[in-house]
Short mmCIF file of C-alpha atoms in Angstrom, two decimals:
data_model
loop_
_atom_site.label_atom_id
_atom_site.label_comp_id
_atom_site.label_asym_id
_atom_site.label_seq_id
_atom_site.Cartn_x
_atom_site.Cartn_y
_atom_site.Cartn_z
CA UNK F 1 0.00 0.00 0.00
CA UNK F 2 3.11 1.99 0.42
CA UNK F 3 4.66 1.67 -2.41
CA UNK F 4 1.47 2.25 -4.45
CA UNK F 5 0.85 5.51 -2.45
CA UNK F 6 4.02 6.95 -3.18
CA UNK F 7 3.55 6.03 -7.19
CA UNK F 8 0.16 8.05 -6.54
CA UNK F 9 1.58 11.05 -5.56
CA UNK F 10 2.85 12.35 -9.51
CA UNK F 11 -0.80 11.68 -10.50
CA UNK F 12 -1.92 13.78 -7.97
CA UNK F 13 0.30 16.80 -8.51
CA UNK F 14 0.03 16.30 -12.37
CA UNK F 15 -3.56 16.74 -12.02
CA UNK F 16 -3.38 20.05 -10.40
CA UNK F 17 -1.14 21.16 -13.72
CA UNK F 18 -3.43 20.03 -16.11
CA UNK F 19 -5.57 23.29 -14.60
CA UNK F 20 -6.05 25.57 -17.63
CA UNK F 21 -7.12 28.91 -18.04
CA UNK F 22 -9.93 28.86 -21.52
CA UNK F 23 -11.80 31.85 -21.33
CA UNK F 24 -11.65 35.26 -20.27
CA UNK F 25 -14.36 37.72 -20.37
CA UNK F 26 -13.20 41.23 -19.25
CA UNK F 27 -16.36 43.33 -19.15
CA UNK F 28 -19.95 42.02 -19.78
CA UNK F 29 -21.85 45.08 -21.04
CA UNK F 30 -21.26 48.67 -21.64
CA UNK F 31 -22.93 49.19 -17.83
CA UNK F 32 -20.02 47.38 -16.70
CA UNK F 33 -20.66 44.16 -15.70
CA UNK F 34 -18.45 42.07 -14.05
CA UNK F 35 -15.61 39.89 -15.81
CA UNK F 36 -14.96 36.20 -15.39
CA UNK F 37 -12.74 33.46 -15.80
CA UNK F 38 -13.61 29.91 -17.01
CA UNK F 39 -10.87 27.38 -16.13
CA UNK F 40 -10.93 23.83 -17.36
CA UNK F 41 -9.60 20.56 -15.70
CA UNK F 42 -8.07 18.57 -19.18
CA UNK F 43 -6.89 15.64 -16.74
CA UNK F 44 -8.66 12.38 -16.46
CA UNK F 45 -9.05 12.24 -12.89
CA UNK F 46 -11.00 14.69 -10.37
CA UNK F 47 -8.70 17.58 -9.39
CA UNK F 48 -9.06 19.74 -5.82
CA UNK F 49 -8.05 23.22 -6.82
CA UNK F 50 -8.22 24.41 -3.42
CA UNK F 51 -4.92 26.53 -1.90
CA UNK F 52 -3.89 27.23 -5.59
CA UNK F 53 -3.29 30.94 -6.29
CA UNK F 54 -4.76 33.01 -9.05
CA UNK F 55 -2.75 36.82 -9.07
CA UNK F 56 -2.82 39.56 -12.13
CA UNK F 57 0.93 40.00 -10.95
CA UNK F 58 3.35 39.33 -13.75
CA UNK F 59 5.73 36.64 -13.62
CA UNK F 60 8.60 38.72 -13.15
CA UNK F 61 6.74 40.68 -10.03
CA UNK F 62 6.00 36.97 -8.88
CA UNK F 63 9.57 36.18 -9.25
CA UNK F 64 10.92 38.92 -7.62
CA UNK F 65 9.03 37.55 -4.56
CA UNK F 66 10.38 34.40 -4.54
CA UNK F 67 14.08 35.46 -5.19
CA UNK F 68 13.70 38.22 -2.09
CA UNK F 69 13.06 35.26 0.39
CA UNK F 70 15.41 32.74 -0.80
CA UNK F 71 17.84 33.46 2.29
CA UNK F 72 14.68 32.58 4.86
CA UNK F 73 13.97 29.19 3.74
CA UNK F 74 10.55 30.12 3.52
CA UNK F 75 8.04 27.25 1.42
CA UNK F 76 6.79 28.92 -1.51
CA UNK F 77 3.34 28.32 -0.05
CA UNK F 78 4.22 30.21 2.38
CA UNK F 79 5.75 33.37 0.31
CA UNK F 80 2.57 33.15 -1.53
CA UNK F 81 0.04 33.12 1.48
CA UNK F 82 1.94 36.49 2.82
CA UNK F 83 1.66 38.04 -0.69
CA UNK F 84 -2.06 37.67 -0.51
CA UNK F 85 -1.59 39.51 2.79
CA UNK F 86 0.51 42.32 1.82
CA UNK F 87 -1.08 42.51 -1.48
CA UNK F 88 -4.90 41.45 -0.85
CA UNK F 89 -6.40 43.26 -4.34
CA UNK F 90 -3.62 41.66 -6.51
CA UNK F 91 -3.44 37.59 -5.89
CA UNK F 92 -6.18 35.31 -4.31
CA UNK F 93 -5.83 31.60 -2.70
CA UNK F 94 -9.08 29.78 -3.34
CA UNK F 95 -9.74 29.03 0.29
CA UNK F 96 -10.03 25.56 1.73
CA UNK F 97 -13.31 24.36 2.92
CA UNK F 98 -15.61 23.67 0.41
CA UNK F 99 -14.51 20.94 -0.96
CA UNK F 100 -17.99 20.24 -2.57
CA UNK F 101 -16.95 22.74 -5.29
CA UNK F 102 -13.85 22.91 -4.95
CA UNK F 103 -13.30 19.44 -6.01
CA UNK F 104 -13.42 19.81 -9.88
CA UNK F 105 -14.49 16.70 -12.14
CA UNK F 106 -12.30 15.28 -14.85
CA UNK F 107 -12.54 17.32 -18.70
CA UNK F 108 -14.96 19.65 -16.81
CA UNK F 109 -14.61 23.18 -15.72
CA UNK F 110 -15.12 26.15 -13.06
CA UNK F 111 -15.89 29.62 -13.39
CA UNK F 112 -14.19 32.69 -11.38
CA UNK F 113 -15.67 35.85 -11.04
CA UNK F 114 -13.94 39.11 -11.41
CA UNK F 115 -16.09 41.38 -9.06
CA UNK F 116 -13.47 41.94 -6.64
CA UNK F 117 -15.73 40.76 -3.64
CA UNK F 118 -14.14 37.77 -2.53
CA UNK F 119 -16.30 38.09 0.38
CA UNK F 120 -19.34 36.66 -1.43
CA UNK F 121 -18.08 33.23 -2.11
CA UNK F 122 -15.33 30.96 -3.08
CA UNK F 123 -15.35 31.95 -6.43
CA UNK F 124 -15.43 35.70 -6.34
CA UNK F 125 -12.08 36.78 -6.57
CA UNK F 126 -10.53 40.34 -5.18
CA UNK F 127 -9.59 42.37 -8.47
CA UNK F 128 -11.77 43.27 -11.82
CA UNK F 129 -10.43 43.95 -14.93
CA UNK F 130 -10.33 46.93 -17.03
CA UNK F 131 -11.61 47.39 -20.36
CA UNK F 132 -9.37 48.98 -23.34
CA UNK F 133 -5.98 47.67 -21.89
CA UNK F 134 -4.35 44.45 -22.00
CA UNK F 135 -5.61 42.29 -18.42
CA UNK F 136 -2.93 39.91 -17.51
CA UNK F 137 -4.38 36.29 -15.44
CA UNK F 138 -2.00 33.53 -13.72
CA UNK F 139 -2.71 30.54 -11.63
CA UNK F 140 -0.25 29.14 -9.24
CA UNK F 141 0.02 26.20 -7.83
CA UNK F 142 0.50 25.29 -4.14
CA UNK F 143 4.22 24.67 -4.17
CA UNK F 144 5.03 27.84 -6.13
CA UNK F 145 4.29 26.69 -9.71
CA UNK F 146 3.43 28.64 -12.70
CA UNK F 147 0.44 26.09 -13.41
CA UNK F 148 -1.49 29.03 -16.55
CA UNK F 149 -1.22 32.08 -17.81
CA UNK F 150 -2.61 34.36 -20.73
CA UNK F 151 -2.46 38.02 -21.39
CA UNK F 152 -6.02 39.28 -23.02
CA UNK F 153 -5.39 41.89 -25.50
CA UNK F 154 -6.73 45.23 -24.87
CA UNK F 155 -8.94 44.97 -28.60
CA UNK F 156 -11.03 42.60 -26.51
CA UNK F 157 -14.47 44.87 -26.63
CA UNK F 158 -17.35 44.72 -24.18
CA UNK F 159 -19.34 41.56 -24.45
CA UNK F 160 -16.67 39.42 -26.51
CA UNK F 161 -14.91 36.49 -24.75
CA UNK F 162 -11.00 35.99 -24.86
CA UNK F 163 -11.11 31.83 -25.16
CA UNK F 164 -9.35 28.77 -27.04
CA UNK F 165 -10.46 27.67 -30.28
CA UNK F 166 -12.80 24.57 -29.86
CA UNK F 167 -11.33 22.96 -32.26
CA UNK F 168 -7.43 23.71 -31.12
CA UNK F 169 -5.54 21.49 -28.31
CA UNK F 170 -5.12 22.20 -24.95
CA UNK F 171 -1.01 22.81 -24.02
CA UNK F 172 0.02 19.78 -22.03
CA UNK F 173 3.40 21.69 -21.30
CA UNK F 174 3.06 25.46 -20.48
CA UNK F 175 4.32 27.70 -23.31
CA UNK F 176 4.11 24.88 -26.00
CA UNK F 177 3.24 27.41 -28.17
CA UNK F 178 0.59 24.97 -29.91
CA UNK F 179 -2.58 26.36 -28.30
CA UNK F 180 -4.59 28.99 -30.35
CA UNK F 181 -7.02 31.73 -28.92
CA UNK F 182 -9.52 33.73 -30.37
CA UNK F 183 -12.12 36.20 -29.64
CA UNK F 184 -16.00 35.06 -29.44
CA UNK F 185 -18.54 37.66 -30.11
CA UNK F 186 -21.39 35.68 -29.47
CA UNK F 187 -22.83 36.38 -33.05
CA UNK F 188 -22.77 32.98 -34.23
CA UNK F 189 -22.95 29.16 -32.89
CA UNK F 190 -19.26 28.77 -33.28
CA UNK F 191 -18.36 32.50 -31.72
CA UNK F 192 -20.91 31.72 -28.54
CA UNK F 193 -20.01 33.39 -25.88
CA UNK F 194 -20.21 29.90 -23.03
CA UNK F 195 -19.45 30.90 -19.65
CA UNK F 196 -20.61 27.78 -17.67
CA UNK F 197 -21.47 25.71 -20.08
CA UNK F 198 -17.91 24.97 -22.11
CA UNK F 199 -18.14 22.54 -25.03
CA UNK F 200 -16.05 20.09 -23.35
CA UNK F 201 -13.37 18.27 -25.27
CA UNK F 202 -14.12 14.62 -26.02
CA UNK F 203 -11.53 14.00 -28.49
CA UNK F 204 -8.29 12.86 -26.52
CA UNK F 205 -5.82 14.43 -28.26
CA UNK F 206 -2.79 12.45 -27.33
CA UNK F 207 -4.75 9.14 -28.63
CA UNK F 208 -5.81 11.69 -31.93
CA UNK F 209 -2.20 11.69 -32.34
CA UNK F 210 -1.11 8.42 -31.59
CA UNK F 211 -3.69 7.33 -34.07
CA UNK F 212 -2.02 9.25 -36.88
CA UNK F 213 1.29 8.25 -35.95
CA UNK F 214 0.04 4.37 -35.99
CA UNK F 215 -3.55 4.27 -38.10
CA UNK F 216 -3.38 -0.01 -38.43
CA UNK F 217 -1.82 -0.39 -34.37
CA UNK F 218 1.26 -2.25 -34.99
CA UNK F 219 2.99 -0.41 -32.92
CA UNK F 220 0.74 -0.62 -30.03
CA UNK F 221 -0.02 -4.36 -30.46
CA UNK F 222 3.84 -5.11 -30.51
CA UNK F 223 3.95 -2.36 -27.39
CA UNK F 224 0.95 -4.15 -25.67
CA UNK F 225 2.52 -7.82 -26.00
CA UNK F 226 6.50 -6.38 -24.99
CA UNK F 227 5.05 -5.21 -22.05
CA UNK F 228 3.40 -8.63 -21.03
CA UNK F 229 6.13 -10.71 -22.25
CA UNK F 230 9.01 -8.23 -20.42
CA UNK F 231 6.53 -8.66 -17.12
CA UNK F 232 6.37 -12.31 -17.31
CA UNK F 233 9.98 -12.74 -17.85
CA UNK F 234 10.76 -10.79 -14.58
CA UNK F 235 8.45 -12.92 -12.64
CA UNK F 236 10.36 -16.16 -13.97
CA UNK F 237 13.64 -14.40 -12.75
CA UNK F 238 12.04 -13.16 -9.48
CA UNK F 239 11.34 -16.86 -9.17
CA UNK F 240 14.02 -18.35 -9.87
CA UNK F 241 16.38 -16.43 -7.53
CA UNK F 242 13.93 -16.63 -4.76
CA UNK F 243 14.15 -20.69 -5.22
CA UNK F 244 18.03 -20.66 -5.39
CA UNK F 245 17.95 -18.42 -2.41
CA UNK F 246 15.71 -21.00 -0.54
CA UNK F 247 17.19 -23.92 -1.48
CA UNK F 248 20.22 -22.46 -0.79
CA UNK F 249 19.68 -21.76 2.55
CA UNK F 250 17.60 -25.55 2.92
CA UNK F 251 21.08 -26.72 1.79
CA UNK F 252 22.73 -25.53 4.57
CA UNK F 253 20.64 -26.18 7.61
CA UNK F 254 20.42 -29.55 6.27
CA UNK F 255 24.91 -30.20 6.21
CA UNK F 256 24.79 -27.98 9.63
CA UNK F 257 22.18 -31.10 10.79
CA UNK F 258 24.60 -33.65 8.83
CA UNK F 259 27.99 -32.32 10.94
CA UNK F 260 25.56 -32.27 14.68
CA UNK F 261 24.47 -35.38 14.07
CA UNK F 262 27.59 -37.82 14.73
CA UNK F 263 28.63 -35.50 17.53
CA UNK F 264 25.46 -35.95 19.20
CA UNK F 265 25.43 -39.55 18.62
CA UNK F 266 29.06 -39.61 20.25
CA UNK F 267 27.98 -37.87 23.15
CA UNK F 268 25.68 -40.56 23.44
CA UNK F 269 27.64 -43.29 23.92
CA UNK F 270 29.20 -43.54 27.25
CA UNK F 271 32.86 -43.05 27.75
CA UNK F 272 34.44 -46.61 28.29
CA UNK F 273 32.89 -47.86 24.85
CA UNK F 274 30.31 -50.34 26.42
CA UNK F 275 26.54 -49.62 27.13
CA UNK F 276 25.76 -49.71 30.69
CA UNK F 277 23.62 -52.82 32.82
CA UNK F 278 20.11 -51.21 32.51
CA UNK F 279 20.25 -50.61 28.33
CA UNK F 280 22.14 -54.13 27.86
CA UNK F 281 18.62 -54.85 30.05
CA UNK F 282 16.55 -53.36 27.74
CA UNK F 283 17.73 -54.90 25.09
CA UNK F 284 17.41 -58.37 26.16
CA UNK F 285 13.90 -57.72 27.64
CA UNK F 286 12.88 -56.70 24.18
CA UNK F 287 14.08 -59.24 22.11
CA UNK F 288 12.77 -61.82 24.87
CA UNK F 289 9.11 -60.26 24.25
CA UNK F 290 9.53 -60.51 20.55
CA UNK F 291 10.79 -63.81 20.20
CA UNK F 292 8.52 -65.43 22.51
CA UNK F 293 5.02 -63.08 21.98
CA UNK F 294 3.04 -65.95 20.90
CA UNK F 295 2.59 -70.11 22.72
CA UNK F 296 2.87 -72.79 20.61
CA UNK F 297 -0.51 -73.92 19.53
CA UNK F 298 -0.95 -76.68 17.51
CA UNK F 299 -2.85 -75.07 15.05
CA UNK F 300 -5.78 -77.58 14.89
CA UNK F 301 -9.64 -77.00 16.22
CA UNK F 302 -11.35 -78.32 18.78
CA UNK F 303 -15.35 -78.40 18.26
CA UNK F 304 -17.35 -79.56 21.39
CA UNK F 305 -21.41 -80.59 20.79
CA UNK F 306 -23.86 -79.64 23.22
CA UNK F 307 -27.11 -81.81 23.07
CA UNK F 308 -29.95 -79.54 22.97
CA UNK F 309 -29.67 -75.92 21.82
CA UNK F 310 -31.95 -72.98 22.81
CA UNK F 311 -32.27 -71.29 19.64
CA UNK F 312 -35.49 -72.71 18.60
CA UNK F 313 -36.82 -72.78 22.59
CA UNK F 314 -39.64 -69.73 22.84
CA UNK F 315 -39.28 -70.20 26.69
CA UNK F 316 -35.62 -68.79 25.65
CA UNK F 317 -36.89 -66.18 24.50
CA UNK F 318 -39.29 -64.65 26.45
CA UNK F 319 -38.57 -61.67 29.10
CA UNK F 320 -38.14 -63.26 32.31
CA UNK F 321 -40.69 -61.12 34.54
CA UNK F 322 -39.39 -59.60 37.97
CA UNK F 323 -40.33 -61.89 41.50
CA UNK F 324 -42.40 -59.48 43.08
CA UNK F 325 -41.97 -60.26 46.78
CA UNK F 326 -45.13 -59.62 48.95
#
């Protein structure tokens, strides 16, 4: 349970990177309305986004943090959780506590408001952002990672959304440089403006790509049957040392036994060479009993008639009642 534990533990942080921002909405309407963030959770597996940190600080202002506390041994965590007290309007740790929401469901996603009233829930976070200039977003993760980031151009007008193309990739490695945006204007189907209700991705696009790479799976049928055949042959080796290790050690006990036994048979035997009265005794007694276990019959049978026999006699038979003595 250990060992499978500790081989859990990448899963669980990788999770927690496969966080990714998707769309951005900076201003709703020309009366202002508040912006929001959609982020999406591309792993397979449920993620808990709680204690990660979403700032509009740049990277370099971020950096600058960390490189001003590297003499104090401080955890990143912990240079983070002071930052959101020093700098309350500027990053925000998604509190711990509601794990009902919190908890985010694989190739699903979670919206963040921009209202700047972090006071009205969980996911109401402390700065808005401005319309006509470029709004800069970053998540963090717990141990200090850059997890997402994305700049939204200041062309974005009121009403349009800042999101990835639904029918580009999500990056797998941060700054891949593969992952296009665009702007939705909510004009047409494809341009639909989707906060809370993100087309999620069923194509996997690892598998997409494997698939081109290997369209008649050769490759994964002679992958598939290496990996069995590799597995088996380290069980027959596992095996077969663990029986030459036993045997081995059999081996041993058994010429350790061989080299006891004639001492302890030589202890034994009495000093002078001869077996003392009472086992001399013994022995005679018992070959005495075994020679002469038996009399000497002579084998032949002796039948003796009786005149008269009961077995037909109903007198013989009857239940002999009980005197009753007045």
């Amino acid at each position: 349970m250990l060992l499978c534990a500790i081989l859990a533990l990448p899963a669980l942080a990788q999770s927690r990177k496969n966080v990714r921002i998707n769309e951005v909405m900076v201003q709703q309407d020309s009366t202002g309305g508040n912006g929001w963030v959609e982020f999406y959770n591309s792993s397979y597996g449920s993620t808990a986004v709680e204690q990660m940190f979403i700032t509009t600080l740049s990277r370099e202002e971020i950096q600058n943090v960390f490189d001003k506390n590297k003499g104090n041994k401080k955890k990143p965590k912990q240079i983070l959780v002071e930052l959101c007290e020093a700098q309350p309007r500027d990053i925000y740790e998604i509190p711990r506590g509601d794990e009902r929401h919190t908890k985010i469901a694989p190739r699903t996603h979670f919206v963040m408001e921009a209202d700047g009233d972090p006071k009205s829930g969980t996911f109401h976070m402390p700065f808005t952002f401005t319309s006509g200039k470029d709004n800069y977003i970053a998540l963090y993760d717990v141990n200090g990672d850059l997890v997402d980031d994305v700049t939204i151009p200041a062309t974005l007008n009121v009403g349009e959304t800042y999101a990835i193309k639904a029918e580009g990739r999500l990056p797998s490695v941060l700054d891949d440089g593969k992952t296009e945006w665009t702007v939705k204007d909510g004009k047409t189907i494809e341009t639909a403006v989707t906060k809370g209700n993100y087309n999620i991705r069923e194509v996997n696009e690892n598998i997409e790509a494997f698939h081109i790479k290997d369209p008649h799976g050769y490759w994964i049928a002679l992958l598939a049957m290496s990996v069995v055949f590799l597995a088996l042959a380290m069980l027959y080796i596992l095996f077969k040392l663990f029986g030459m290790f036993a045997s081995r050690n059999l081996s041993s006990e058994d010429k350790t036994k061989a080299e006891a036994a004639p001492a302890a048979q030589a202890a034994a035997i009495p000093a002078g060479g001869d077996a003392d009265g009472e086992t001399m005794a013994a022995i005679c007694f018992a070959l005495y009993q075994h020679l002469n276990a038996h009399d000497n019959e002579s084998g032949v049978l002796t039948l003796t008639p009786r005149d008269g026999s009961t077995w037909a006699s109903k007198t013989g038979l009857m239940r002999e009642l009980p005197v009753i003595k007045k």
